[in-house]
Tab-separated table of C-alpha atoms in Angstrom:
chain	number	residue	atom	x	y	z
U	1	MET	CA	0.000	0.000	0.000
U	2	SER	CA	1.368	3.389	-0.964
U	3	GLY	CA	1.454	6.456	1.247
U	4	ALA	CA	3.578	7.680	4.122
U	5	PRO	CA	3.838	5.479	7.192
U	6	LEU	CA	2.056	6.309	10.436
U	7	ALA	CA	3.980	8.731	12.675
U	8	THR	CA	4.925	6.991	15.879
U	9	GLY	CA	6.961	9.572	17.696
U	10	GLY	CA	8.623	12.973	17.584
U	11	VAL	CA	5.533	14.591	16.046
U	12	ASP	CA	3.727	17.380	17.873
U	13	ARG	CA	0.063	16.387	17.629
U	14	GLY	CA	-1.151	19.482	19.472
U	15	PRO	CA	-1.859	21.462	16.274
U	16	LEU	CA	-3.988	18.558	15.019
U	17	LEU	CA	-6.474	19.289	17.763
U	18	LEU	CA	-7.002	22.906	16.764
U	19	CYS	CA	-10.095	23.996	14.914
U	20	LYS	CA	-9.235	26.575	12.264
U	21	ALA	CA	-12.867	27.328	11.600
U	22	GLY	CA	-13.874	28.229	15.095
U	23	GLY	CA	-11.261	28.052	17.790
U	24	VAL	CA	-10.179	24.966	19.642
U	25	SER	CA	-11.989	21.669	19.010
U	26	GLU	CA	-13.149	19.197	21.590
U	27	PRO	CA	-10.368	17.018	23.012
U	28	GLY	CA	-9.741	14.160	20.622
U	29	GLY	CA	-11.141	16.030	17.604
U	30	ILE	CA	-9.264	16.685	14.384
U	31	GLU	CA	-9.470	19.655	12.043
U	32	LEU	CA	-9.678	18.866	8.356
U	33	SER	CA	-12.745	20.937	7.514
U	34	ALA	CA	-11.526	22.144	4.123
U	35	THR	CA	-10.279	18.678	3.241
U	36	LEU	CA	-13.558	17.078	4.282
U	37	ARG	CA	-15.523	19.301	1.911
U	38	ARG	CA	-13.212	18.299	-0.917
U	39	ILE	CA	-13.625	14.598	-0.129
U	40	GLU	CA	-17.414	14.974	-0.110
U	41	ARG	CA	-17.378	16.614	-3.517
U	42	ALA	CA	-14.997	13.950	-4.906
U	43	ALA	CA	-16.837	10.908	-3.504
U	44	GLY	CA	-18.338	9.915	-6.860
U	45	ALA	CA	-15.065	10.355	-8.733
U	46	LEU	CA	-13.164	8.356	-6.110
U	47	ALA	CA	-15.671	5.499	-6.354
U	48	THR	CA	-15.449	5.485	-10.158
U	49	ALA	CA	-11.646	5.497	-10.089
U	50	SER	CA	-11.616	2.705	-7.499
U	51	VAL	CA	-13.928	0.469	-9.530
U	52	ALA	CA	-11.828	1.127	-12.647
U	53	ARG	CA	-8.679	0.111	-10.733
U	54	MET	CA	-10.431	-3.034	-9.462
U	55	ASP	CA	-11.311	-3.914	-13.038
U	56	GLU	CA	-7.675	-3.523	-14.062
U	57	THR	CA	-6.001	-5.384	-11.201
U	58	LEU	CA	-8.525	-8.034	-10.042
U	59	PRO	CA	-9.398	-10.635	-12.684
U	60	TRP	CA	-12.228	-12.132	-10.614
U	61	PHE	CA	-13.841	-8.699	-10.317
U	62	ARG	CA	-14.141	-8.448	-14.098
U	63	ALA	CA	-16.096	-11.695	-14.079
U	64	LEU	CA	-18.765	-10.371	-11.697
U	65	PRO	CA	-22.252	-9.680	-13.086
U	66	ALA	CA	-23.111	-6.047	-13.802
U	67	ASP	CA	-25.506	-5.760	-10.854
U	68	GLN	CA	-22.840	-6.906	-8.375
U	69	ARG	CA	-20.307	-4.485	-9.846
U	70	SER	CA	-22.822	-1.673	-9.360
U	71	TRP	CA	-23.256	-2.724	-5.728
U	72	VAL	CA	-19.487	-2.458	-5.246
U	73	MET	CA	-19.664	1.065	-6.721
U	74	LEU	CA	-22.362	2.012	-4.191
U	75	VAL	CA	-20.287	0.602	-1.338
U	76	ALA	CA	-17.262	2.589	-2.495
U	77	GLN	CA	-19.298	5.810	-2.538
U	78	ALA	CA	-20.684	5.009	0.916
U	79	GLY	CA	-17.118	4.399	2.078
U	80	ALA	CA	-16.058	7.914	1.020
U	81	ARG	CA	-18.994	9.406	2.913
U	82	SER	CA	-18.180	7.198	5.897
U	83	LEU	CA	-14.586	8.512	5.890
U	84	VAL	CA	-15.882	12.049	6.144
U	85	GLN	CA	-18.267	11.206	8.979
U	86	TRP	CA	-15.602	9.192	10.770
U	87	LEU	CA	-13.177	12.130	10.662
U	88	ARG	CA	-15.858	14.532	11.899
U	89	ASP	CA	-16.543	12.221	14.830
U	90	GLY	CA	-12.894	12.336	15.861
U	91	GLY	CA	-11.747	9.078	14.338
U	92	GLY	CA	-8.606	10.520	12.800
U	93	THR	CA	-6.570	10.807	15.990
U	94	ALA	CA	-4.132	8.141	17.099
U	95	ASP	CA	-5.850	7.586	20.460
U	96	SER	CA	-9.390	7.529	19.057
U	97	THR	CA	-11.650	4.554	19.728
U	98	GLN	CA	-14.206	5.649	17.142
U	99	GLU	CA	-15.314	2.664	15.026
U	100	VAL	CA	-16.546	2.748	11.461
U	101	SER	CA	-20.252	2.008	11.263
U	102	ASP	CA	-21.159	-1.255	9.555
U	103	GLU	CA	-23.807	0.701	7.658
U	104	VAL	CA	-21.204	1.461	5.011
U	105	PHE	CA	-21.962	-2.028	3.672
U	106	ALA	CA	-25.732	-1.676	4.066
U	107	THR	CA	-26.051	-0.133	0.584
U	108	ALA	CA	-25.471	-3.598	-0.939
U	109	PRO	CA	-27.826	-6.563	-0.399
U	110	LEU	CA	-26.800	-9.445	1.829
U	111	ALA	CA	-26.521	-11.618	-1.270
U	112	LEU	CA	-23.284	-9.785	-2.100
U	113	ALA	CA	-21.662	-11.350	0.974
U	114	ARG	CA	-22.375	-14.770	-0.526
U	115	SER	CA	-20.966	-13.795	-3.934
U	116	ILE	CA	-17.809	-12.069	-2.726
U	117	SER	CA	-15.661	-13.700	-0.055
U	118	LEU	CA	-14.082	-11.878	2.871
U	119	GLN	CA	-10.644	-12.248	1.254
U	120	GLN	CA	-11.961	-10.647	-1.923
U	121	THR	CA	-13.560	-7.845	0.092
U	122	VAL	CA	-10.217	-7.107	1.745
U	123	ALA	CA	-8.662	-6.877	-1.757
U	124	LEU	CA	-11.376	-4.395	-2.800
U	125	ILE	CA	-10.724	-2.291	0.294
U	126	LYS	CA	-6.985	-2.269	-0.409
U	127	VAL	CA	-7.521	-1.091	-3.979
U	128	THR	CA	-9.874	1.654	-2.816
U	129	ILE	CA	-7.468	2.851	-0.127
U	130	ASP	CA	-4.614	2.880	-2.661
U	131	VAL	CA	-6.678	5.106	-4.977
U	132	VAL	CA	-7.527	7.485	-2.125
U	133	GLU	CA	-3.880	7.672	-1.027
U	134	GLU	CA	-2.816	8.547	-4.552
U	135	GLN	CA	-5.323	11.418	-4.502
U	136	VAL	CA	-4.253	12.795	-1.113
U	137	GLY	CA	-2.378	15.660	-2.754
U	138	THR	CA	-5.562	16.707	-4.576
U	139	LEU	CA	-8.020	16.039	-1.774
U	140	ALA	CA	-6.127	17.580	1.134
U	141	ALA	CA	-6.073	21.282	1.745
U	142	GLU	CA	-2.698	22.994	1.993
U	143	GLY	CA	-0.766	21.702	4.998
U	144	GLU	CA	-3.193	18.854	5.713
U	145	GLU	CA	-1.685	16.201	3.431
U	146	GLN	CA	0.140	14.281	6.169
U	147	GLN	CA	-2.845	14.401	8.499
U	148	LEU	CA	-5.158	13.045	5.802
U	149	ARG	CA	-2.723	10.302	4.856
U	150	GLU	CA	-2.475	9.115	8.462
U	151	ALA	CA	-6.244	9.325	8.842
U	152	VAL	CA	-6.788	7.221	5.705
U	153	LEU	CA	-4.447	4.530	7.020
U	154	ARG	CA	-6.348	4.353	10.302
U	155	PHE	CA	-9.649	4.362	8.446
U	156	SER	CA	-8.522	1.414	6.298
U	157	ARG	CA	-7.955	-0.612	9.442
U	158	GLU	CA	-11.388	0.285	10.813
U	159	ILE	CA	-13.179	-0.425	7.539
U	160	ALA	CA	-11.509	-3.851	7.390
U	161	PHE	CA	-12.768	-4.627	10.898
U	162	ALA	CA	-16.247	-3.454	9.869
U	163	ALA	CA	-16.155	-5.816	6.886
U	164	ALA	CA	-15.099	-8.674	9.147
U	165	ARG	CA	-18.059	-7.969	11.453
U	166	VAL	CA	-20.476	-7.989	8.522
U	167	TYR	CA	-19.149	-11.315	7.248
U	168	ALA	CA	-19.147	-12.795	10.735
U	169	ARG	CA	-22.828	-11.922	11.186
U	170	ALA	CA	-23.630	-13.303	7.733
U	171	ALA	CA	-21.797	-16.535	8.573
U	172	GLU	CA	-23.633	-16.868	11.892
U	173	SER	CA	-26.972	-16.263	10.207
U	174	ARG	CA	-26.183	-18.699	7.418
U	175	GLY	CA	-24.940	-21.251	9.931
U	176	SER	CA	-28.137	-20.980	11.985
U	177	TRP	CA	-30.253	-21.349	8.869
U	178	ASP	CA	-28.231	-24.327	7.657
U	179	ALA	CA	-28.554	-25.946	11.093
U	180	ARG	CA	-32.340	-25.559	10.916
U	181	LEU	CA	-32.411	-27.033	7.403
U	182	GLN	CA	-30.253	-29.948	8.508
U	183	ALA	CA	-32.533	-30.583	11.476
U	184	LEU	CA	-35.573	-30.567	9.162
U	185	LEU	CA	-33.931	-32.992	6.747
U	186	VAL	CA	-32.892	-35.380	9.515
U	187	ASP	CA	-36.392	-35.167	10.968
U	188	ALA	CA	-37.820	-36.006	7.526
U	189	LEU	CA	-35.528	-39.041	7.353
U	190	LEU	CA	-36.628	-40.287	10.755
U	191	ARG	CA	-40.300	-39.797	9.873
U	192	GLY	CA	-39.894	-41.591	6.568
U	193	ASP	CA	-40.983	-38.681	4.367
U	194	SER	CA	-41.268	-39.065	0.616
U	195	PRO	CA	-38.139	-39.103	-1.581
U	196	ASP	CA	-39.201	-35.777	-3.143
U	197	VAL	CA	-39.160	-34.068	0.262
U	198	LEU	CA	-35.723	-35.465	1.056
U	199	ALA	CA	-34.330	-34.476	-2.336
U	200	SER	CA	-35.655	-30.902	-2.124
U	201	ARG	CA	-34.317	-30.320	1.370
U	202	GLY	CA	-30.974	-31.821	0.439
U	203	ALA	CA	-30.787	-29.499	-2.577
U	204	ALA	CA	-31.470	-26.491	-0.322
U	205	LEU	CA	-28.368	-27.464	1.678
U	206	GLY	CA	-26.237	-27.908	-1.435
U	207	TRP	CA	-26.092	-31.683	-1.011
U	208	SER	CA	-24.311	-33.187	-4.011
U	209	ASP	CA	-25.810	-36.652	-3.350
U	210	ALA	CA	-22.530	-38.451	-3.993
U	211	PRO	CA	-23.079	-42.213	-3.577
U	212	PRO	CA	-23.159	-44.194	-1.434
U	213	VAL	CA	-25.267	-42.644	1.326
U	214	ALA	CA	-25.517	-44.056	4.852
U	215	VAL	CA	-26.924	-42.912	8.185
U	216	ALA	CA	-25.087	-43.175	11.515
U	217	VAL	CA	-26.787	-42.796	14.904
U	218	GLY	CA	-25.182	-42.394	18.305
U	219	ARG	CA	-25.428	-40.443	21.513
U	220	SER	CA	-24.958	-36.679	21.308
U	221	PRO	CA	-22.051	-35.351	23.374
U	222	GLY	CA	-24.323	-32.628	24.759
U	223	GLY	CA	-23.841	-28.891	24.771
U	224	GLU	CA	-24.817	-26.378	22.113
U	225	VAL	CA	-26.174	-27.953	18.942
U	226	ALA	CA	-24.142	-25.525	16.809
U	227	ALA	CA	-20.929	-26.643	18.519
U	228	VAL	CA	-21.802	-30.320	18.027
U	229	LEU	CA	-22.506	-29.842	14.315
U	230	HIS	CA	-19.353	-27.743	13.909
U	231	THR	CA	-17.310	-30.680	15.210
U	232	VAL	CA	-19.110	-33.033	12.826
U	233	HIS	CA	-18.399	-30.862	9.781
U	234	ARG	CA	-14.790	-30.213	10.818
U	235	LEU	CA	-14.100	-33.939	11.079
U	236	ALA	CA	-15.958	-34.617	7.825
U	237	ARG	CA	-13.760	-32.124	5.973
U	238	ARG	CA	-10.688	-33.983	7.194
U	239	VAL	CA	-12.121	-37.306	6.029
U	240	GLY	CA	-13.304	-35.858	2.729
U	241	VAL	CA	-16.955	-36.903	2.965
U	242	GLU	CA	-20.205	-34.969	2.718
U	243	VAL	CA	-22.330	-34.880	5.870
U	244	ILE	CA	-25.649	-33.600	7.153
U	245	GLY	CA	-26.152	-33.722	10.910
U	246	GLY	CA	-28.897	-33.177	13.416
U	247	VAL	CA	-29.395	-33.565	17.160
U	248	HIS	CA	-32.696	-35.170	18.161
U	249	GLY	CA	-33.071	-35.362	21.906
U	250	ASP	CA	-29.987	-37.170	23.153
U	251	ARG	CA	-29.205	-38.686	19.735
U	252	LEU	CA	-26.822	-37.408	17.092
U	253	VAL	CA	-27.857	-38.440	13.581
U	254	ILE	CA	-25.347	-38.044	10.743
U	255	VAL	CA	-25.992	-38.639	7.042
U	256	LEU	CA	-22.795	-39.496	5.164
U	257	GLY	CA	-22.385	-39.169	1.415
U	258	GLY	CA	-19.557	-40.069	-0.918
U	259	ALA	CA	-17.768	-42.401	1.519
U	260	ALA	CA	-16.573	-45.535	-0.260
U	261	ASP	CA	-16.584	-47.293	3.131
U	262	PRO	CA	-19.246	-45.720	5.403
U	263	MET	CA	-18.096	-47.814	8.374
U	264	ALA	CA	-14.499	-46.585	8.101
U	265	ALA	CA	-15.677	-42.985	7.592
U	266	THR	CA	-17.930	-43.185	10.657
U	267	GLY	CA	-15.001	-44.493	12.659
U	268	LYS	CA	-13.161	-41.255	11.924
U	269	LEU	CA	-16.211	-39.239	13.018
U	270	LEU	CA	-16.453	-40.940	16.430
U	271	PRO	CA	-15.021	-37.924	18.343
U	272	ALA	CA	-18.198	-36.041	17.407
U	273	PHE	CA	-20.379	-38.574	19.256
U	274	GLY	CA	-20.896	-39.005	22.949
U	275	GLU	CA	-20.302	-42.216	24.866
U	276	GLY	CA	-22.169	-45.373	23.950
U	277	PRO	CA	-22.865	-47.351	20.775
U	278	VAL	CA	-22.724	-45.849	17.291
U	279	VAL	CA	-24.773	-47.730	14.700
U	280	VAL	CA	-24.398	-47.356	10.922
U	281	GLY	CA	-27.283	-48.207	8.612
U	282	PRO	CA	-26.833	-49.961	5.277
U	283	ALA	CA	-25.466	-47.960	2.340
U	284	VAL	CA	-28.006	-46.828	-0.261
U	285	PRO	CA	-27.486	-45.213	-3.683
U	286	SER	CA	-28.891	-41.736	-2.927
U	287	LEU	CA	-30.368	-39.452	-0.296
U	288	ASP	CA	-33.965	-40.054	-1.352
U	289	GLU	CA	-33.491	-43.728	-0.414
U	290	ALA	CA	-31.764	-43.004	2.908
U	291	THR	CA	-34.960	-43.550	4.907
U	292	ASP	CA	-34.239	-47.298	4.962
U	293	SER	CA	-30.715	-46.685	6.234
U	294	ALA	CA	-31.981	-44.301	8.929
U	295	ARG	CA	-34.682	-46.734	10.031
U	296	ALA	CA	-32.175	-49.583	10.372
U	297	ALA	CA	-29.647	-47.392	12.216
U	298	LEU	CA	-32.272	-46.192	14.705
U	299	ALA	CA	-33.557	-49.703	15.333
U	300	GLY	CA	-29.990	-50.881	15.856
U	301	TYR	CA	-29.260	-48.000	18.225
U	302	ARG	CA	-32.285	-48.885	20.365
U	303	ALA	CA	-31.250	-52.556	20.482
U	304	ALA	CA	-27.488	-52.002	20.874
U	305	PRO	CA	-27.498	-52.071	24.725
U	306	ALA	CA	-28.314	-55.810	24.486
U	307	TRP	CA	-24.824	-56.352	22.997
U	308	PRO	CA	-22.480	-54.655	25.487
U	309	THR	CA	-19.311	-55.785	23.685
U	310	ALA	CA	-20.410	-54.620	20.234
U	311	PRO	CA	-17.716	-52.879	18.180
U	312	ARG	CA	-17.894	-49.115	17.772
U	313	PRO	CA	-19.187	-48.303	15.230
U	314	VAL	CA	-21.292	-51.366	14.502
U	315	PRO	CA	-23.310	-52.103	11.334
U	316	ALA	CA	-27.062	-52.236	11.879
U	317	GLY	CA	-27.090	-55.620	10.109
U	318	ASP	CA	-24.914	-57.136	12.837
U	319	LEU	CA	-27.630	-56.293	15.366
U	320	LEU	CA	-30.410	-58.245	13.635
U	321	PRO	CA	-30.925	-60.696	16.573
U	322	GLU	CA	-31.202	-57.866	19.141
U	323	ARG	CA	-33.418	-55.841	16.809
U	324	ALA	CA	-35.724	-58.817	16.282
U	325	LEU	CA	-36.016	-59.392	20.034
U	326	ALA	CA	-36.755	-55.670	20.469
U	327	GLY	CA	-39.679	-55.947	18.052
U	328	ASP	CA	-38.171	-54.597	14.844
U	329	ALA	CA	-40.354	-56.023	12.072
U	330	GLU	CA	-37.708	-55.504	9.386
U	331	ALA	CA	-35.132	-57.477	11.393
U	332	ARG	CA	-37.613	-60.337	11.877
U	333	ARG	CA	-38.368	-60.333	8.141
U	334	ARG	CA	-34.693	-60.504	7.204
U	335	LEU	CA	-33.946	-63.321	9.646
U	336	ARG	CA	-36.991	-65.223	8.442
U	337	HIS	CA	-36.337	-64.795	4.720
U	338	ASP	CA	-32.549	-64.538	4.547
U	339	VAL	CA	-31.680	-67.226	7.109
U	340	TYR	CA	-34.534	-69.566	7.992
U	341	ALA	CA	-36.116	-69.742	4.530
U	342	THR	CA	-32.680	-70.133	2.938
U	343	LEU	CA	-31.936	-73.127	5.169
U	344	ALA	CA	-35.334	-74.624	4.451
U	345	ARG	CA	-34.803	-74.328	0.713
U	346	ALA	CA	-31.309	-75.815	0.961
U	347	GLY	CA	-32.649	-79.065	2.416
U	348	GLY	CA	-34.343	-80.245	5.573
U	349	GLU	CA	-31.218	-81.970	6.873
U	350	LEU	CA	-29.580	-78.562	7.495
U	351	LEU	CA	-32.332	-77.431	9.871
U	352	GLU	CA	-32.314	-80.828	11.558
U	353	THR	CA	-28.536	-80.746	11.955
U	354	LEU	CA	-28.616	-77.201	13.324
U	355	ASP	CA	-31.260	-78.155	15.913
U	356	ALA	CA	-29.238	-81.181	16.979
U	357	PHE	CA	-26.016	-79.177	17.160
U	358	PHE	CA	-27.601	-76.541	19.423
U	359	ALA	CA	-29.321	-79.208	21.540
U	360	ALA	CA	-25.938	-80.870	22.044
U	361	GLY	CA	-24.422	-77.653	23.334
U	362	GLY	CA	-22.309	-77.172	20.236
U	363	THR	CA	-20.585	-80.558	20.496
U	364	LEU	CA	-20.067	-82.263	17.133
U	365	GLU	CA	-19.855	-85.825	18.417
U	366	SER	CA	-23.021	-85.530	20.507
U	367	ALA	CA	-24.899	-84.040	17.571
U	368	ALA	CA	-23.659	-86.816	15.295
U	369	ARG	CA	-24.854	-89.514	17.738
U	370	ALA	CA	-28.255	-87.867	17.976
U	371	LEU	CA	-28.507	-87.814	14.179
U	372	PHE	CA	-26.989	-91.303	13.725
U	373	VAL	CA	-24.395	-89.924	11.298
U	374	HIS	CA	-20.635	-89.597	11.247
U	375	PRO	CA	-19.145	-86.434	12.863
U	376	ASN	CA	-17.641	-85.498	9.509
U	377	THR	CA	-21.151	-85.397	8.086
U	378	VAL	CA	-22.100	-82.905	10.767
U	379	ARG	CA	-19.010	-80.845	9.951
U	380	TYR	CA	-19.921	-80.830	6.265
U	381	ARG	CA	-23.484	-79.739	6.990
U	382	LEU	CA	-22.297	-76.965	9.311
U	383	ARG	CA	-20.013	-75.684	6.551
U	384	ARG	CA	-22.972	-75.714	4.163
U	385	ILE	CA	-25.002	-73.707	6.677
U	386	ALA	CA	-22.212	-71.121	6.817
U	387	ASP	CA	-22.029	-71.021	3.023
U	388	VAL	CA	-25.738	-70.458	2.403
U	389	THR	CA	-26.423	-68.034	5.287
U	390	GLY	CA	-23.075	-66.334	5.895
U	391	LEU	CA	-23.357	-67.355	9.560
U	392	SER	CA	-21.153	-70.066	11.046
U	393	PRO	CA	-22.658	-72.162	13.879
U	394	LEU	CA	-19.128	-72.587	15.244
U	395	ILE	CA	-18.819	-68.842	16.015
U	396	PRO	CA	-20.743	-67.900	19.187
U	397	ARG	CA	-22.090	-64.610	17.814
U	398	ASP	CA	-23.263	-66.243	14.570
U	399	ALA	CA	-24.729	-69.161	16.508
U	400	PHE	CA	-26.849	-66.710	18.516
U	401	ALA	CA	-28.128	-65.104	15.311
U	402	LEU	CA	-28.963	-68.538	13.875
U	403	GLN	CA	-30.884	-69.539	17.003
U	404	VAL	CA	-32.945	-66.344	16.859
U	405	ALA	CA	-33.545	-66.892	13.142
U	406	LEU	CA	-34.822	-70.439	13.799
U	407	THR	CA	-37.166	-69.133	16.474
U	408	VAL	CA	-38.478	-66.279	14.332
U	409	GLY	CA	-38.843	-68.492	11.291
U	410	ARG	CA	-40.991	-70.997	13.180
U	411	LEU	CA	-43.084	-68.308	14.867
U	412	ASP	CA	-43.586	-66.384	11.617
U	413	PRO	CA	-43.570	-69.082	8.957
U	414	VAL	CA	-42.874	-68.059	5.411
U	415	VAL	CA	-46.039	-68.130	3.339
U	416	PRO	CA	-45.402	-70.539	0.465
U	417	VAL	CA	-45.754	-69.123	-3.006
U	418	VAL	CA	-48.503	-70.962	-4.867
U	419	THR	CA	-47.802	-71.227	-8.581
U	420	PRO	CA	-51.042	-70.943	-10.559
U	421	PRO	CA	-51.698	-73.700	-13.117
U	422	PRO	CA	-50.814	-72.848	-16.707
U	423	ILE	CA	-53.616	-71.513	-18.837
U	424	THR	CA	-54.107	-73.212	-22.177
U	425	PRO	CA	-54.586	-70.702	-25.021
U	426	PRO	CA	-58.101	-70.741	-26.499
U	427	ASN	CA	-56.941	-71.739	-29.961
U	428	ARG	CA	-55.161	-74.771	-28.552
U	429	GLN	CA	-58.007	-76.157	-26.404
U	430	ILE	CA	-58.849	-79.766	-27.167
U	431	SER	CA	-62.518	-80.381	-27.858
U	432	THR	CA	-64.194	-83.209	-25.954
U	433	LYS	CA	-67.060	-83.538	-28.399
U	434	ARG	CA	-67.182	-86.705	-30.452
């Protein structure tokens, strides 16, 4: 930035407090009355010159739409008027605490804060201050050049702080609004709203809907909701995944998008959760199908206390036995169709062998004697059970799931599918008349 540096010592500031137009000013005041009138008259020209310089030196400024460029022009003109008012209020002295009013930015709509970043705003301020400094010799009355130059430097600092306040308020407002939108979307997921509702609310949040999408549920750490969600988004940025979060009662619900492995991604988000289990629902292709993932994650979270040694996080599918015992209809359906019905279709000897194996306390030889077969036959059948269901009777956790599946399957038998008899086409019917 051009211009003379601020005087820090050896300068008699007493004359700066004199009022040429009417005696001595109030303590802390500064006399630049003739200069102030010149600045007021040159406000339009200064704004025009500043915008022209921005166009020359800032490539991104040239790409702005015409309406946004006109807003910048209005802000520049308001800045010149604010400089005058700031000097009249005593802001030009070194010991002044006079702040620049944020109203200098009120001439532009709030949408401008979303189009131009704070870093870009600081660049605009620098260009404008450079233009004003170059015009100090023209703007300042005789003998007031140094005073005006020092005042402009102080004003540039104050206007930068004013810009920071404006952007901070805009960020807080936007953050509060985003938090409300996220809460509404999570609430829609938990209620099972239509895919159109989920898609529209996700679009309002800028959700890119990168597949796959999964829902994780755990205990909220407590405290301010904004602080909880800030932690979630900070961790998500480190992992490189898209998230939407919401706190419902004592639960923290997170929707993850674009994570190739939702379980691994949730593991890196664990610091955002409170103590207790964290359950991850199955991955689905898009947000409008995430209701199924949310429903499974919630059911798993409610049933998770029945498995105290469950890993953290744990897939909702690993909690099917606990979910079924807790009354989750979807878990009962999956155990009935995916386990019991699969065993029944594979052959009755598998169900018989599994019953005998459990009745024998998991002892192969005892089960073989009860079935009047060789122990190797029992081993073969147990391997077949593991192959067709994905659950090994020799693993305690899988054996528990198989026992619950047998119970559910016999309490809620699968309705057999009746194949209707084939219909003979009319032109191929055989006449019975002789």
